[in-house]
Coordinates of C-alpha atoms in Angstrom, one line a residue:
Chain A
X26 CA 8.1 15.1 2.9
X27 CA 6.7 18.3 1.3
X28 CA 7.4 22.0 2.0
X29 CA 5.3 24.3 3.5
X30 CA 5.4 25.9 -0.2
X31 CA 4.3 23.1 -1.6
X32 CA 1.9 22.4 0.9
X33 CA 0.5 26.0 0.3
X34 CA 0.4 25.6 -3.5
X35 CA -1.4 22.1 -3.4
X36 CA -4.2 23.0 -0.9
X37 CA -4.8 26.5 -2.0
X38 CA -4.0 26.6 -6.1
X39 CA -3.1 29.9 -7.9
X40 CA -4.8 30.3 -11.0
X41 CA -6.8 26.6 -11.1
X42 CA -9.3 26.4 -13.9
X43 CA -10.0 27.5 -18.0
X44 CA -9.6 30.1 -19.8
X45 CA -12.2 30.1 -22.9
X46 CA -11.0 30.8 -26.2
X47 CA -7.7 30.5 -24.5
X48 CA -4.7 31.6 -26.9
X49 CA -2.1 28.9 -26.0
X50 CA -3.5 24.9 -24.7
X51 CA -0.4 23.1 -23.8
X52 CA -1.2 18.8 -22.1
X53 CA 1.3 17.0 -21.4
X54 CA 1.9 13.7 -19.6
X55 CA -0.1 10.6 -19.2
X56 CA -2.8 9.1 -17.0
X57 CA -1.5 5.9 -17.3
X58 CA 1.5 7.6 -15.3
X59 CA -0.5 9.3 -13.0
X60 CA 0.2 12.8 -14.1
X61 CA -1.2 15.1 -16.5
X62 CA -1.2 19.2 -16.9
X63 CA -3.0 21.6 -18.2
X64 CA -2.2 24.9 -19.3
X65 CA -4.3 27.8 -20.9
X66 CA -2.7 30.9 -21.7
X67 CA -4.3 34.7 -22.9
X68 CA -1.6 36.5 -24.7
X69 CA -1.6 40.3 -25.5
X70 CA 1.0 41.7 -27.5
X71 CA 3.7 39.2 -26.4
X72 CA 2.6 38.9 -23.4
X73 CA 1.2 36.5 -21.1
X74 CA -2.0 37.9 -19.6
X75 CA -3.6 35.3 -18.6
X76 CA -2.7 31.3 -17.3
X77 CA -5.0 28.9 -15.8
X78 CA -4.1 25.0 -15.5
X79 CA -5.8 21.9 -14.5
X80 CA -4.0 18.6 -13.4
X81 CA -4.4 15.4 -12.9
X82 CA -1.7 14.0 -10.2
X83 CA -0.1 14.0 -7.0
X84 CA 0.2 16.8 -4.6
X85 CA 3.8 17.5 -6.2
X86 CA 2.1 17.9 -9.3
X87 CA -0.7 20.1 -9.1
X88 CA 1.9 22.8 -6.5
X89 CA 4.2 22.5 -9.6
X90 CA 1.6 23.7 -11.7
X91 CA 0.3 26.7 -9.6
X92 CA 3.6 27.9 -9.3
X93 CA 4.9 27.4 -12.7
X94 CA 1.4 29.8 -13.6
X95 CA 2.5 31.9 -11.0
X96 CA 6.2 32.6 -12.2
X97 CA 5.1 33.4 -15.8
X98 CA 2.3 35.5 -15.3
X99 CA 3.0 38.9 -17.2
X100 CA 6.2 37.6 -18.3
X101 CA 6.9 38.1 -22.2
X102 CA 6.6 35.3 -24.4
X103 CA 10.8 35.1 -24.5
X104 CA 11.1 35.4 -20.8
X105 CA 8.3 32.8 -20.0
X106 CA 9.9 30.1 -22.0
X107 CA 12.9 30.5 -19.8
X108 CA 11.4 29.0 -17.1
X109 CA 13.5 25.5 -16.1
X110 CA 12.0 23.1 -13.9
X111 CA 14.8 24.3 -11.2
X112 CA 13.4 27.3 -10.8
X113 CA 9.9 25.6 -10.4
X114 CA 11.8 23.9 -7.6
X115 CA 13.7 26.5 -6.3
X116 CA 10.5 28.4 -6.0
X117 CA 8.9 25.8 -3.9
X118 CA 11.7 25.4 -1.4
X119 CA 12.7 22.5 -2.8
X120 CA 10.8 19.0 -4.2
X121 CA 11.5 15.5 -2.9
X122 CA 13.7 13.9 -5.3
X123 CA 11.0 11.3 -6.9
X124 CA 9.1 14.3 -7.5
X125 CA 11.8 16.3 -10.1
X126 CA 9.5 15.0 -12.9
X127 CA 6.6 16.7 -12.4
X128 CA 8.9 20.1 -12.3
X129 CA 9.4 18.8 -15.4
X130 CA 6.3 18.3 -16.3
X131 CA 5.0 21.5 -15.5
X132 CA 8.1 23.5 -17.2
X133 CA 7.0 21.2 -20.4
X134 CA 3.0 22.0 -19.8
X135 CA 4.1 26.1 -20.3
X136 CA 6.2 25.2 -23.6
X137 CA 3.4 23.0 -24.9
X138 CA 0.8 26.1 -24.3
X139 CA 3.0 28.6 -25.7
X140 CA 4.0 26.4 -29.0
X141 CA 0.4 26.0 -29.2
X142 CA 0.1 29.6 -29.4
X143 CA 2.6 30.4 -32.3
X144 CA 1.2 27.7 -34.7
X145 CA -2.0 29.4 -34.3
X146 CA -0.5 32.3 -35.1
X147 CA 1.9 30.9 -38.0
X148 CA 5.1 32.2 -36.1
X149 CA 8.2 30.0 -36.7
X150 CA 9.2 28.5 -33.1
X151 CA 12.6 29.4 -34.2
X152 CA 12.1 33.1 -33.8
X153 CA 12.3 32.4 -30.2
X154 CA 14.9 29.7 -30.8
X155 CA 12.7 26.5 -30.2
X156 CA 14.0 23.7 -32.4
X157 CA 12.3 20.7 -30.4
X158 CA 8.7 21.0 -30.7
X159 CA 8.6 17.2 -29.6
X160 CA 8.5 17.6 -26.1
X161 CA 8.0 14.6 -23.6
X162 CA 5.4 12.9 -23.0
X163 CA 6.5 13.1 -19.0
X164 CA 6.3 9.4 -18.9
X165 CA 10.1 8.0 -18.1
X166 CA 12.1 7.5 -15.8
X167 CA 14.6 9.8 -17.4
X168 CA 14.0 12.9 -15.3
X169 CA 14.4 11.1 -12.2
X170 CA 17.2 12.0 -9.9
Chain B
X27 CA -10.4 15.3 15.0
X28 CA -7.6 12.7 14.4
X29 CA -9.2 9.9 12.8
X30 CA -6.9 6.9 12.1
X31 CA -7.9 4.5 9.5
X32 CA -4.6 3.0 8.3
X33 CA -5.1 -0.1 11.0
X34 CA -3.9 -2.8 8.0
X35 CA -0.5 -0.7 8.0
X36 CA 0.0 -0.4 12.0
X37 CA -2.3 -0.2 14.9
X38 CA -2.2 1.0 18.4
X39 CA -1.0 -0.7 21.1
X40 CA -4.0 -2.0 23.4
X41 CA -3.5 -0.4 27.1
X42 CA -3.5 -4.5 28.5
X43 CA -0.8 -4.9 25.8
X44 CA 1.3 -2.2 27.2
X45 CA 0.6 -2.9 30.9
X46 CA 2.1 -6.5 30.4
X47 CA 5.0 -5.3 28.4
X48 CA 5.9 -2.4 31.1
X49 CA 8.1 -4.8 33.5
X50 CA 9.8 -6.0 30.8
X51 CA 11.1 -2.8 30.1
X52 CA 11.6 -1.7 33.3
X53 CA 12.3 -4.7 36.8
X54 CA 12.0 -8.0 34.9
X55 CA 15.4 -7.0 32.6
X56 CA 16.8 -10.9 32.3
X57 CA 17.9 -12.3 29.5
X58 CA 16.1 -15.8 29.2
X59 CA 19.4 -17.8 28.2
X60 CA 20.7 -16.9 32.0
X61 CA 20.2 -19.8 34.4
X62 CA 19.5 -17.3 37.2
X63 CA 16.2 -16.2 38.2
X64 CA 16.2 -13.0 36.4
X65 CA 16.9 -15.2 33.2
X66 CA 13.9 -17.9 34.6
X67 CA 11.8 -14.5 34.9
X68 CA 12.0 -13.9 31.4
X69 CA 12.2 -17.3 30.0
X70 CA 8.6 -18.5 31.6
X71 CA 7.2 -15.1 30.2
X72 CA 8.5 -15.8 26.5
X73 CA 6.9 -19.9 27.3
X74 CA 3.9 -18.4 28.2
X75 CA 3.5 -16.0 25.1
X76 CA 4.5 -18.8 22.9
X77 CA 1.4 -21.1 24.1
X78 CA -0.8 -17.8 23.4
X79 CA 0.5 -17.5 19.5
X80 CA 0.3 -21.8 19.4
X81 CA -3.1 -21.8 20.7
X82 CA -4.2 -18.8 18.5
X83 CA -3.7 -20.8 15.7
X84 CA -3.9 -23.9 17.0
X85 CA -0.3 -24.8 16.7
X86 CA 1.6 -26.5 19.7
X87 CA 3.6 -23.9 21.4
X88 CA 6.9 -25.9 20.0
X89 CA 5.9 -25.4 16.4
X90 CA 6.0 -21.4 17.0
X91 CA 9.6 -19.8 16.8
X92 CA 9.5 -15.8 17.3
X93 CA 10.9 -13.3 14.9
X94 CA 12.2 -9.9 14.3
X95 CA 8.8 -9.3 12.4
X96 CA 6.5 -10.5 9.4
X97 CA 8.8 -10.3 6.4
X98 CA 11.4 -11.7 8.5
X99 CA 9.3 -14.8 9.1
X100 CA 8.5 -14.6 5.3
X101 CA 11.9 -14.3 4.2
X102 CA 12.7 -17.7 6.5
X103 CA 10.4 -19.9 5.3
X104 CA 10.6 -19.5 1.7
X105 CA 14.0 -19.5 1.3
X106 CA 14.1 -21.8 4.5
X107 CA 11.8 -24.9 1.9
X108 CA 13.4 -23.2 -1.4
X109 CA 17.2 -24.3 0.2
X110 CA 16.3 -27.3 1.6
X111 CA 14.4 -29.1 -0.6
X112 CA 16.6 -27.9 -3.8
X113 CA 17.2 -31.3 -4.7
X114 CA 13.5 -32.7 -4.8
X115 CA 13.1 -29.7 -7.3
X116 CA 13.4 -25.8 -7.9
X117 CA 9.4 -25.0 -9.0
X118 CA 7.4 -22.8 -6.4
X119 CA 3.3 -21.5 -6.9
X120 CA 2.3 -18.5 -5.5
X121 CA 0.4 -15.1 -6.6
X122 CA 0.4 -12.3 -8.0
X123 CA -0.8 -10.4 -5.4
X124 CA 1.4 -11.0 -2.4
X125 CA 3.0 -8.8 -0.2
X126 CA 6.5 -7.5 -1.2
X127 CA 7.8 -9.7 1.5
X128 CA 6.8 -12.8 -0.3
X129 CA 7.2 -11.5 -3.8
X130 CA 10.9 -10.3 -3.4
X131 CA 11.9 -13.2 -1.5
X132 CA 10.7 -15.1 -4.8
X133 CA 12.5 -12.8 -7.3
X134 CA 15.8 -13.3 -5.0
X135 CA 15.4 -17.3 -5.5
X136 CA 14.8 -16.5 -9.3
X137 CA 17.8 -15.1 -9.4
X138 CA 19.2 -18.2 -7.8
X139 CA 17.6 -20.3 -10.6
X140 CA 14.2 -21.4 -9.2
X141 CA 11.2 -21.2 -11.4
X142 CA 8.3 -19.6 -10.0
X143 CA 4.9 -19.8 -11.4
X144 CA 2.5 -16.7 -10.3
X145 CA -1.4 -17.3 -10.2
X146 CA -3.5 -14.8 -11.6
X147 CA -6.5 -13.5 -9.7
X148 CA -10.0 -12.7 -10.7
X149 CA -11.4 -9.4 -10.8
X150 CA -12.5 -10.0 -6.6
X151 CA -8.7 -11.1 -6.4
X152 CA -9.6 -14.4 -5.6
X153 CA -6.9 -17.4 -6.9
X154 CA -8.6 -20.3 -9.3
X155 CA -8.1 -23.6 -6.9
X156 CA -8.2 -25.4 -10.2
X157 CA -5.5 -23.4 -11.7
X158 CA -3.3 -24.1 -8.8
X159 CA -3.6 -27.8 -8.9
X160 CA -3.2 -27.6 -12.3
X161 CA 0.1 -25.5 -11.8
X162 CA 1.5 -28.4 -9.5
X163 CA 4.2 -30.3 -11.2
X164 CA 6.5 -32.9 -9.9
X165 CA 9.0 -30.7 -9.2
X166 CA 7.3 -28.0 -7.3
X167 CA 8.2 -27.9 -3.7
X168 CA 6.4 -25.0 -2.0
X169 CA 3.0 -23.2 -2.6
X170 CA 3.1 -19.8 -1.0
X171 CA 0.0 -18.0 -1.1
X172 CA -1.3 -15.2 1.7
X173 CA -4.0 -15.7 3.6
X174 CA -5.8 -12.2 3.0
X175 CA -4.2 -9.6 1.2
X176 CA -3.2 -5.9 2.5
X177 CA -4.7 -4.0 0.2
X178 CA -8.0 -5.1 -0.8
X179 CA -8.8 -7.3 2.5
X180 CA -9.4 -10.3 -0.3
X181 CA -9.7 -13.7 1.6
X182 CA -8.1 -16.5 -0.3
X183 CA -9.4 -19.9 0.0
X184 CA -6.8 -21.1 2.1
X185 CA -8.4 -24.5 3.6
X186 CA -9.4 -25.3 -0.1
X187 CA -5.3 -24.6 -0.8
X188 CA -3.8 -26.7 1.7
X189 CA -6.1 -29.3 0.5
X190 CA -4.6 -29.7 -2.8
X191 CA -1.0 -28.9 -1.1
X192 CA -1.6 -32.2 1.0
X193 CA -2.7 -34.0 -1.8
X194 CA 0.2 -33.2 -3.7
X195 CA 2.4 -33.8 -1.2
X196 CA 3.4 -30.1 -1.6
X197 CA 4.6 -27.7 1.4
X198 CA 2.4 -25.2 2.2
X199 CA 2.9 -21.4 3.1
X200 CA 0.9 -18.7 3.8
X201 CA 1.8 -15.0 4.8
X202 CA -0.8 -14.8 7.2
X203 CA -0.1 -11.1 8.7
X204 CA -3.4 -9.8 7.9
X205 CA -5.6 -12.7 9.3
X206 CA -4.1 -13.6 12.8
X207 CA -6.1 -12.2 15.2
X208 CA -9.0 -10.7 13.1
X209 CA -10.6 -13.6 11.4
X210 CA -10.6 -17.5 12.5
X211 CA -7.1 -18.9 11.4
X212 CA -6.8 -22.8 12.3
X213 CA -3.5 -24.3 10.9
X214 CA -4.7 -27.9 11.1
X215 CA -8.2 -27.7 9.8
X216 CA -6.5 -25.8 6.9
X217 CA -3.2 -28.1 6.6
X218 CA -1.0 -25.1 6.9
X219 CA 2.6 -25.8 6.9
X220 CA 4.1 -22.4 7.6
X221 CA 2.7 -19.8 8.5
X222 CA 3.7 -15.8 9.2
X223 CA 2.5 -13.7 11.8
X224 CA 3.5 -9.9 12.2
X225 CA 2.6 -8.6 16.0
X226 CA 1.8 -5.0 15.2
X227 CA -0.9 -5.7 13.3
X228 CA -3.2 -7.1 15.6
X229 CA -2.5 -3.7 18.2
X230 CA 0.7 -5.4 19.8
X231 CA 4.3 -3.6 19.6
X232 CA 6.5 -3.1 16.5
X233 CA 9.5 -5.3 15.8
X234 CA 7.9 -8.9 16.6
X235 CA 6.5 -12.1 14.5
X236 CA 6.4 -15.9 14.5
X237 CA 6.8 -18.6 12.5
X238 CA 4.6 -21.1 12.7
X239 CA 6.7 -24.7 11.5
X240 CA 4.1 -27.6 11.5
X241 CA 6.5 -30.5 13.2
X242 CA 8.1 -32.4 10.9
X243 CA 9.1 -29.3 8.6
X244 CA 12.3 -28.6 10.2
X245 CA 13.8 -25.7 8.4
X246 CA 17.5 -24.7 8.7
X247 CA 18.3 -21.5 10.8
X248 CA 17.7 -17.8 9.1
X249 CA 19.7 -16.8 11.4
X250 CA 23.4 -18.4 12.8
X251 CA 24.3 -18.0 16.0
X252 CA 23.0 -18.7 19.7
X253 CA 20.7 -21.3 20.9
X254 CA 17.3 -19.3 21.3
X255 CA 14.3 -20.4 20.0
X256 CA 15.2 -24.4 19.7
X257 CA 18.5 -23.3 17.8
X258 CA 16.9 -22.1 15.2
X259 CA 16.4 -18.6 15.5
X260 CA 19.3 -17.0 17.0
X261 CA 19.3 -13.5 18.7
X262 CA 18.6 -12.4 22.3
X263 CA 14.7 -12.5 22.6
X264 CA 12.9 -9.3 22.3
X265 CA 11.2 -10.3 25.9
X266 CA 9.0 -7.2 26.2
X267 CA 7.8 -7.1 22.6
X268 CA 7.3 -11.2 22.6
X269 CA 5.1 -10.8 25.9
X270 CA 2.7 -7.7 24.1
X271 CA 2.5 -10.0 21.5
X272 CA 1.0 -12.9 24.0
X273 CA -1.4 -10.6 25.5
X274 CA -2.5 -9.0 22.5
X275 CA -3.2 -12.0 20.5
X276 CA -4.7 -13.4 23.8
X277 CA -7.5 -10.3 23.8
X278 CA -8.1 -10.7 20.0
X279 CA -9.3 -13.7 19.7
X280 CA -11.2 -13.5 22.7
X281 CA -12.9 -10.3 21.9
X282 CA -12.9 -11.4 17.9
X283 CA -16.2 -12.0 17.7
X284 CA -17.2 -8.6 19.3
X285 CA -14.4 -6.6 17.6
X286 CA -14.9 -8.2 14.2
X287 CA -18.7 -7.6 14.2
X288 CA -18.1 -4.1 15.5
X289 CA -15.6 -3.6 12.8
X290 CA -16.8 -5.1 10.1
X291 CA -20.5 -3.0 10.6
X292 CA -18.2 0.3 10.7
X293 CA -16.7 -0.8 7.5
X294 CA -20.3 -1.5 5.8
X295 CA -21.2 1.9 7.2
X296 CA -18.4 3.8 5.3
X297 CA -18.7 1.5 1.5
X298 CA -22.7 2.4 1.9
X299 CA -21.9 6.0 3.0
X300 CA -18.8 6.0 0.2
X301 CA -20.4 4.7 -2.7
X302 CA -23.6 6.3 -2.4
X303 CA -21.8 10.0 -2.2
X304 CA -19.2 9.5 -4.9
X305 CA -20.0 8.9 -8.3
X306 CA -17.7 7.2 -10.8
X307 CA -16.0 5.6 -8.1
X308 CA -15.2 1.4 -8.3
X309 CA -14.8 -1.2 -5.1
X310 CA -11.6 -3.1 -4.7
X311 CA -12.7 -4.9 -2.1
X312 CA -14.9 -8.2 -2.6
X313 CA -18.3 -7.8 -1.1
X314 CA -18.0 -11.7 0.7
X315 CA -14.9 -13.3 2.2
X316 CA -12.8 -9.9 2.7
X317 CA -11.5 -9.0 5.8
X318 CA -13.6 -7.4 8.8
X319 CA -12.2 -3.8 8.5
X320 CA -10.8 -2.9 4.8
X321 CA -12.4 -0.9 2.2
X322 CA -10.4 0.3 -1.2
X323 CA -12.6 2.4 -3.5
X324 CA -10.8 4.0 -6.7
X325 CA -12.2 7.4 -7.4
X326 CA -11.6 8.1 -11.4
X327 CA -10.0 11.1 -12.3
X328 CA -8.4 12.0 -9.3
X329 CA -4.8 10.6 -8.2
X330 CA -4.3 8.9 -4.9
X331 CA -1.3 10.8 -2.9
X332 CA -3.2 13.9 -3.4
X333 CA -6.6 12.7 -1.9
X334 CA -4.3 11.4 0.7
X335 CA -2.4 14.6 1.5
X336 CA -6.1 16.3 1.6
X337 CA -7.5 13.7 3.9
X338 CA -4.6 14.3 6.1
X339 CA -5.0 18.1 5.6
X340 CA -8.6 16.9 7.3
X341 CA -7.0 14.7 10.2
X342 CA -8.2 11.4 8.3
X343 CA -4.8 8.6 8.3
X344 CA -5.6 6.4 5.0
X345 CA -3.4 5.3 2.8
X346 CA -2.8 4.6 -1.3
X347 CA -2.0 2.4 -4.1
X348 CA -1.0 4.8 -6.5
X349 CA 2.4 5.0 -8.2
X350 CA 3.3 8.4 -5.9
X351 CA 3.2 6.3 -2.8
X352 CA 4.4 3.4 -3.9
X353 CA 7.8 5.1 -5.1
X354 CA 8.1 3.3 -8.9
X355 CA 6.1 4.9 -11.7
X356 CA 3.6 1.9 -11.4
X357 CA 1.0 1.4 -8.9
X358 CA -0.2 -1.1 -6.7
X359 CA 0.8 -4.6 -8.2
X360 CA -2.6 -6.0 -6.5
X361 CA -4.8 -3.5 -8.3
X362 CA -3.5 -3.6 -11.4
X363 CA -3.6 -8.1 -10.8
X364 CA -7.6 -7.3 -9.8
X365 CA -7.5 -5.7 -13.5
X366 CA -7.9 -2.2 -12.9
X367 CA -6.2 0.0 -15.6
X368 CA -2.9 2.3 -14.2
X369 CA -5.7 5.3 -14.3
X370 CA -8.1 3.9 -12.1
X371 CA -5.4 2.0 -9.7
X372 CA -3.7 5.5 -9.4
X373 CA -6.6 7.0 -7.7
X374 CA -7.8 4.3 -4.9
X375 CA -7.4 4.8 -1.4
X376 CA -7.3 2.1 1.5
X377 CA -9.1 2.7 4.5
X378 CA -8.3 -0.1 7.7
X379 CA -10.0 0.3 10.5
X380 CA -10.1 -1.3 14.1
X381 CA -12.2 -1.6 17.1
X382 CA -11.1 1.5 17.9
X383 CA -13.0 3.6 15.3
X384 CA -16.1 4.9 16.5
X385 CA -19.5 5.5 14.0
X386 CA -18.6 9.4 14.3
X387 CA -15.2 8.6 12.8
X388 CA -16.9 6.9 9.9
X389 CA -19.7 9.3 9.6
X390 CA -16.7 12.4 9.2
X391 CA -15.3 10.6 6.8
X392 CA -18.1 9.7 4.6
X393 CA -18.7 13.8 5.0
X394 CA -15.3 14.9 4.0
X395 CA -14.0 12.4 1.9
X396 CA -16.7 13.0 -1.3
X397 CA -15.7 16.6 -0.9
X398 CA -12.3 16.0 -1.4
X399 CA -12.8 14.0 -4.3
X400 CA -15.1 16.4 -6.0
X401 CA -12.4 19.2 -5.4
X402 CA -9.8 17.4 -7.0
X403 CA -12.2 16.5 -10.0
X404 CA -12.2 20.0 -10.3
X405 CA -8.9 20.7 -11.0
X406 CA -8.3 17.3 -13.5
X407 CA -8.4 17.6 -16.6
X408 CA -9.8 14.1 -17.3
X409 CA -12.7 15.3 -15.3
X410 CA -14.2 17.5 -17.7
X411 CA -14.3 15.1 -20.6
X412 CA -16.2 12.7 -18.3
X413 CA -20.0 12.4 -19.6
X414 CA -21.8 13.4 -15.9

């Protein structure tokens, strides 16, 4: 059903924990759904330092979130909100197909942490071209392939 | 160490089981429709398992018609009343905590018009007799409610039902899959009508069931075609499979009381050993009339598929209620009926076992399984908000 990736990712997690006085705090999802991430980032200078998650879900979900942490470590700000939930896949040899939504999930827990960030900061979302500071809650069916 | 404790989902064929089967699959090859004595071979070995499911239950051998498996049987006696008594009314009782075989046979007659009133359950997830006699109308022609449910190992008070079925002049129906062959199951002390009985759960093969038809109920044929089974249940026999079901059922209740208080003292070991490691965690399964070998504990905070990919990561075979194993976004309908919030019913776990566990089994688990739980608790968010 799972990869050896994701396998790896769920029973050994990269970067599992807090940070304190973390920069960026992005949580998103929903218990009632059975998912919910996480994400603390440092940021120096534009750039992410530091990222530590916790979550709350299946074994699709916590992988997703160790490697999402892993694939924007040291990345610029710009470069780390690139990150789509395919490449979160791609990354972990692939996901089952009821499982897309924690991707998802764990692309959205990296925007929440970074928007986070910038209205601490007073920077305008736009300046990296974010119009929807909504989000999703990570709670529909929507995602679902 | 392999430890299997997923015994309510599958269990392992017994070696008597298998040594019975064995020249059905190879020498005895007849088909028992042929008049010859290959076909004679067969037919007296299918007879003979027939009175060993009858006098399980206490049926007569002619009230027990084999099928393809549980749901099948299921399927075929719900729709079988629903059809054939359409024009007495279209009103059927059952619960909310049936299998899916029960409960999606229901939503297909829905669909067809019927009216179907679900019981609630109480927090144990035992049915209100009351409520159900008060649900009887003079329209309603079938009361279909299991006899111990899958999940939680919940007894329902299934003489107490047929009672009020009888009274009522009401059919009554009972998925019986759990039961048969682990706890005492009489059909007429307990005015059962129809009853369903699924072979692999009670360590015989895969791919065989029964109906049990109380005389007098004759239901049309599920399926059209030859004349096995009295004409009513067409389809070559599965010979082999229909024999391991004889023998098995044959050894359990023999060896019932033994295996049940063997299994049932295992079961107490791990909900001590559980509940006494794991804090924050919540039973599912009713402390009296619960099945011999189920225990279903919700740990909070953690979800379910991934303390069941970490027990397997450990060689433990448990299984979940939460929405990732149930493939919807919801989990277990029977959890959430017993009143547990989504949270809570996300993170239980089942554990079956059989007289095949062994007190090491139990004691590895009670060892590894708190671990895993405080691991996960670890990495959940919820966790740290949690007053310890």
């Amino acid at each position: 059903m799972y990869s050896e990736k994701v396998m790896d990712h769920f029973s050994n997690p990269r970067n599992m924990g807090e940070i304190p006085n973390a920069d960026g705090i992005g949580e998103v999802g929903n218990a009632k759904c059975g998912d919910i991430m996480k994400m603390y980032l440092k940021i120096d200078n534009g750039i992410i330092s530091d990222v530590k998650f916790k979550t709350f879900g299946c074994g699709a979900a916590i992988a997703t979130s160790s490697m999402a942490t892993e694939l924007i470590k040291g990345k610029k700000i710009e470069d780390a909100l690139k990150l789509t939930n395919k490449a979160v896949i791609e990354a972990l040899d692939g996901l089952p197909a009821v499982k897309i939504h924690c991707s998802v999930l764990a692309e959205e827990a990296v925007k929440a942490a970074i928007l986070d960030y910038l209205k601490k900061n007073n920077i305008d979302p736009m300046v990296y071209g974010i119009e929807n500071t909504e989000g999703c809650t990570g709670c529909c069916s929507a995602c679902e392939v | 160490m392999i430890v299997y404790a997923d015994n309510a989902a599958t269990t392992k064929i017994d070696k008597q089981v298998l040594d019975a089967m064995m020249p059905f699959l190879t020498t005895a090859y007849g088909n028992p429709g042929s008049i010859h004595q290959k076909g004679r071979e067969a037919f007296l070995a299918v007879d003979s398992a027939r009175s060993k499911v009858a006098s399980a239950i206490n049926a007569n051998p002619s009230e027990i018609y084999f099928t393809g498996d549980g749901t099948e049987a299921d399927n075929w006696a719900i729709k079988g009343v629903a059809h054939k008594y359409s024009k007495k009314g279209k009103h059927i009782i059952s619960s909310s905590i049936e299998h899916h075989a029960v409960l999606h046979s229901l939503k297909a007659l829905e669909k067809e018009g019927y009216e179907v009133t679900y019981l609630p359950v109480d927090k144990k997830g035992f049915i209100s007799v009351s409520q159900l006699e008060e649900a009887v109308r003079p329209d309603t022609i079938l009361i279909t409610i299991m006899f111990a449910n899958n999940e939680t190992g919940v007894v329902e008070p299934i003489k107490e039902i047929g009672t009020v079925a009888k009274k009522h002049n009401v059919i009554f129906h009972t998925d019986a899959v759990q039961a048969v062959g682990h706890i005492p199951v009489d059909v007429k002390e307990m005015n059962i009508d129809l009853l369903s009985i699924s072979a692999h759960k009670f360590n015989a093969p895969k791919g065989v069931g029964a109906l049990y038809m109380r005389k007098g109920i004759y239901l049309p044929p599920f399926l059209d075609g030859g004349q096995q089974e009295g004409g009513r249940r067409a389809g070559t026999e599965n010979v082999a499979s229909i024999v391991g079901m004889g023998a098995a059922i044959e050894t359990a209740i023999k060896e019932m009381p033994k295996r049940s208080e063997k299994v049932r003292m295992l079961r107490d070991r791990l909900w001590k050993g559980l509940t006494e490691k794991i804090p924050h965690n919540i039973v599912n399964t009713p402390e009296k009339n619960n099945l011999p070998g189920i225990f279903n504990i919700s740990s909070k905070y953690v979800e379910g598929e991934a303390l069941l990919l970490s027990l397997d990561l450990k060689g433990i075979c448990a299984s979940s209620g939460s929405a990732c194993t149930s493939g919807s976004l919801d989990p277990s309908h029977v959890l959430l009926s017993i009143g547990l919030t989504h949270e809570v019913a996300h993170g239980s776990v089942r554990f079956s076992l059989d007289h095949n566990n062994t007190e090491e089994e139990i004691d590895y688990i009670i060892e590894v399984f708190p671990e895993i739980v405080a691991k996960l608790r670890d990495m959940s968010p919820l966790w740290e908000k949690v007053d310890k």
